[in-house]
């Protein structure tokens, strides 16, 4: 049971990060080192307007926060390991 939850957590994070990657590409950003505050603010504004593909309704605030959290955690890890800078 625990391994199922871990798999779902990892899979959800992967999906959130793939969506962020697609957004970056749509903005002409192809390198993680080019992700800065302005792009993150832009992505957050994008999430506020994003619609659920099944319902057509704007995604919930919780979903918006989960998506931003996945991106923030990834960027924090990259900074921690010296892959990117502040």
PDB file of C-alpha atoms in Angstrom:
ATOM      1  CA  UNK A   1       0.000   0.000   0.000  1.00  0.00           C
ATOM      2  CA  UNK A   2       2.762   2.471   0.872  1.00  0.00           C
ATOM      3  CA  UNK A   3       4.600   1.795  -2.359  1.00  0.00           C
ATOM      4  CA  UNK A   4       1.405   2.589  -4.270  1.00  0.00           C
ATOM      5  CA  UNK A   5       1.180   5.973  -2.579  1.00  0.00           C
ATOM      6  CA  UNK A   6       4.831   6.692  -3.302  1.00  0.00           C
ATOM      7  CA  UNK A   7       4.314   5.796  -6.957  1.00  0.00           C
ATOM      8  CA  UNK A   8       1.302   8.110  -7.209  1.00  0.00           C
ATOM      9  CA  UNK A   9       3.231  10.942  -5.552  1.00  0.00           C
ATOM     10  CA  UNK A  10       6.176  10.529  -7.916  1.00  0.00           C
ATOM     11  CA  UNK A  11       3.898  10.202 -10.930  1.00  0.00           C
ATOM     12  CA  UNK A  12       1.945  13.330  -9.964  1.00  0.00           C
ATOM     13  CA  UNK A  13       5.163  15.328  -9.537  1.00  0.00           C
ATOM     14  CA  UNK A  14       6.388  14.053 -12.913  1.00  0.00           C
ATOM     15  CA  UNK A  15       3.179  15.187 -14.600  1.00  0.00           C
ATOM     16  CA  UNK A  16       3.377  18.618 -12.957  1.00  0.00           C
ATOM     17  CA  UNK A  17       6.998  19.025 -14.049  1.00  0.00           C
ATOM     18  CA  UNK A  18       6.213  17.910 -17.605  1.00  0.00           C
ATOM     19  CA  UNK A  19       3.493  20.557 -17.776  1.00  0.00           C
ATOM     20  CA  UNK A  20       5.962  23.161 -16.551  1.00  0.00           C
ATOM     21  CA  UNK A  21       8.466  22.010 -19.159  1.00  0.00           C
ATOM     22  CA  UNK A  22       5.838  22.376 -21.891  1.00  0.00           C
ATOM     23  CA  UNK A  23       5.089  25.876 -20.632  1.00  0.00           C
ATOM     24  CA  UNK A  24       8.787  26.770 -20.663  1.00  0.00           C
ATOM     25  CA  UNK A  25       9.124  25.562 -24.250  1.00  0.00           C
ATOM     26  CA  UNK A  26       6.067  27.609 -25.256  1.00  0.00           C
ATOM     27  CA  UNK A  27       7.845  30.661 -23.813  1.00  0.00           C
ATOM     28  CA  UNK A  28      11.068  29.923 -25.694  1.00  0.00           C
ATOM     29  CA  UNK A  29      12.919  28.677 -22.602  1.00  0.00           C
ATOM     30  CA  UNK A  30      14.768  25.435 -23.287  1.00  0.00           C
ATOM     31  CA  UNK A  31      17.424  25.419 -20.561  1.00  0.00           C
ATOM     32  CA  UNK A  32      16.661  25.062 -16.856  1.00  0.00           C
ATOM     33  CA  UNK A  33      19.334  27.651 -16.129  1.00  0.00           C
ATOM     34  CA  UNK A  34      17.184  30.216 -17.984  1.00  0.00           C
ATOM     35  CA  UNK A  35      14.270  29.803 -15.565  1.00  0.00           C
ATOM     36  CA  UNK A  36      14.021  32.927 -13.470  1.00  0.00           C
ATOM     37  CA  UNK A  37      11.591  34.860 -11.321  1.00  0.00           C
ATOM     38  CA  UNK A  38       9.770  36.431 -14.268  1.00  0.00           C
ATOM     39  CA  UNK A  39       9.093  33.054 -15.885  1.00  0.00           C
ATOM     40  CA  UNK A  40       7.840  31.648 -12.570  1.00  0.00           C
ATOM     41  CA  UNK A  41       5.517  34.619 -12.097  1.00  0.00           C
ATOM     42  CA  UNK A  42       4.298  34.189 -15.657  1.00  0.00           C
ATOM     43  CA  UNK A  43       3.670  30.485 -15.060  1.00  0.00           C
ATOM     44  CA  UNK A  44       1.711  31.292 -11.923  1.00  0.00           C
ATOM     45  CA  UNK A  45      -0.468  33.724 -13.903  1.00  0.00           C
ATOM     46  CA  UNK A  46      -0.922  31.013 -16.536  1.00  0.00           C
ATOM     47  CA  UNK A  47      -2.072  28.523 -13.894  1.00  0.00           C
ATOM     48  CA  UNK A  48      -4.710  30.954 -12.613  1.00  0.00           C
ATOM     49  CA  UNK A  49      -6.338  30.810 -16.060  1.00  0.00           C
ATOM     50  CA  UNK A  50      -5.656  27.149 -16.918  1.00  0.00           C
ATOM     51  CA  UNK A  51      -8.699  24.980 -17.501  1.00  0.00           C
ATOM     52  CA  UNK A  52      -9.238  21.326 -16.703  1.00  0.00           C
ATOM     53  CA  UNK A  53      -9.224  19.413 -19.995  1.00  0.00           C
ATOM     54  CA  UNK A  54     -12.138  17.225 -18.873  1.00  0.00           C
ATOM     55  CA  UNK A  55     -14.493  19.765 -17.289  1.00  0.00           C
ATOM     56  CA  UNK A  56     -13.484  22.979 -19.025  1.00  0.00           C
ATOM     57  CA  UNK A  57     -13.437  24.719 -15.653  1.00  0.00           C
ATOM     58  CA  UNK A  58     -10.481  26.622 -14.239  1.00  0.00           C
ATOM     59  CA  UNK A  59      -8.271  24.321 -12.183  1.00  0.00           C
ATOM     60  CA  UNK A  60      -8.656  24.544  -8.433  1.00  0.00           C
ATOM     61  CA  UNK A  61      -6.408  26.673  -6.253  1.00  0.00           C
ATOM     62  CA  UNK A  62      -5.126  23.472  -4.630  1.00  0.00           C
ATOM     63  CA  UNK A  63      -4.056  22.116  -8.021  1.00  0.00           C
ATOM     64  CA  UNK A  64      -2.382  25.425  -8.853  1.00  0.00           C
ATOM     65  CA  UNK A  65      -0.457  25.268  -5.580  1.00  0.00           C
ATOM     66  CA  UNK A  66       0.532  21.624  -6.131  1.00  0.00           C
ATOM     67  CA  UNK A  67       1.913  22.465  -9.565  1.00  0.00           C
ATOM     68  CA  UNK A  68       3.904  25.440  -8.295  1.00  0.00           C
ATOM     69  CA  UNK A  69       5.141  23.393  -5.338  1.00  0.00           C
ATOM     70  CA  UNK A  70       6.500  20.665  -7.628  1.00  0.00           C
ATOM     71  CA  UNK A  71       8.387  23.287  -9.639  1.00  0.00           C
ATOM     72  CA  UNK A  72       9.678  25.070  -6.518  1.00  0.00           C
ATOM     73  CA  UNK A  73      10.928  21.821  -4.990  1.00  0.00           C
ATOM     74  CA  UNK A  74      12.702  20.849  -8.210  1.00  0.00           C
ATOM     75  CA  UNK A  75      14.384  24.250  -8.504  1.00  0.00           C
ATOM     76  CA  UNK A  76      15.440  24.107  -4.837  1.00  0.00           C
ATOM     77  CA  UNK A  77      17.075  20.727  -5.398  1.00  0.00           C
ATOM     78  CA  UNK A  78      18.875  21.976  -8.485  1.00  0.00           C
ATOM     79  CA  UNK A  79      20.232  24.948  -6.516  1.00  0.00           C
ATOM     80  CA  UNK A  80      21.215  22.669  -3.614  1.00  0.00           C
ATOM     81  CA  UNK A  81      23.237  20.433  -5.928  1.00  0.00           C
ATOM     82  CA  UNK A  82      24.832  23.404  -7.685  1.00  0.00           C
ATOM     83  CA  UNK A  83      23.156  22.768 -11.029  1.00  0.00           C
ATOM     84  CA  UNK A  84      21.579  26.221 -11.037  1.00  0.00           C
ATOM     85  CA  UNK A  85      22.212  29.363  -9.055  1.00  0.00           C
ATOM     86  CA  UNK A  86      19.888  31.684  -7.156  1.00  0.00           C
TER      87      UNK A  86
END
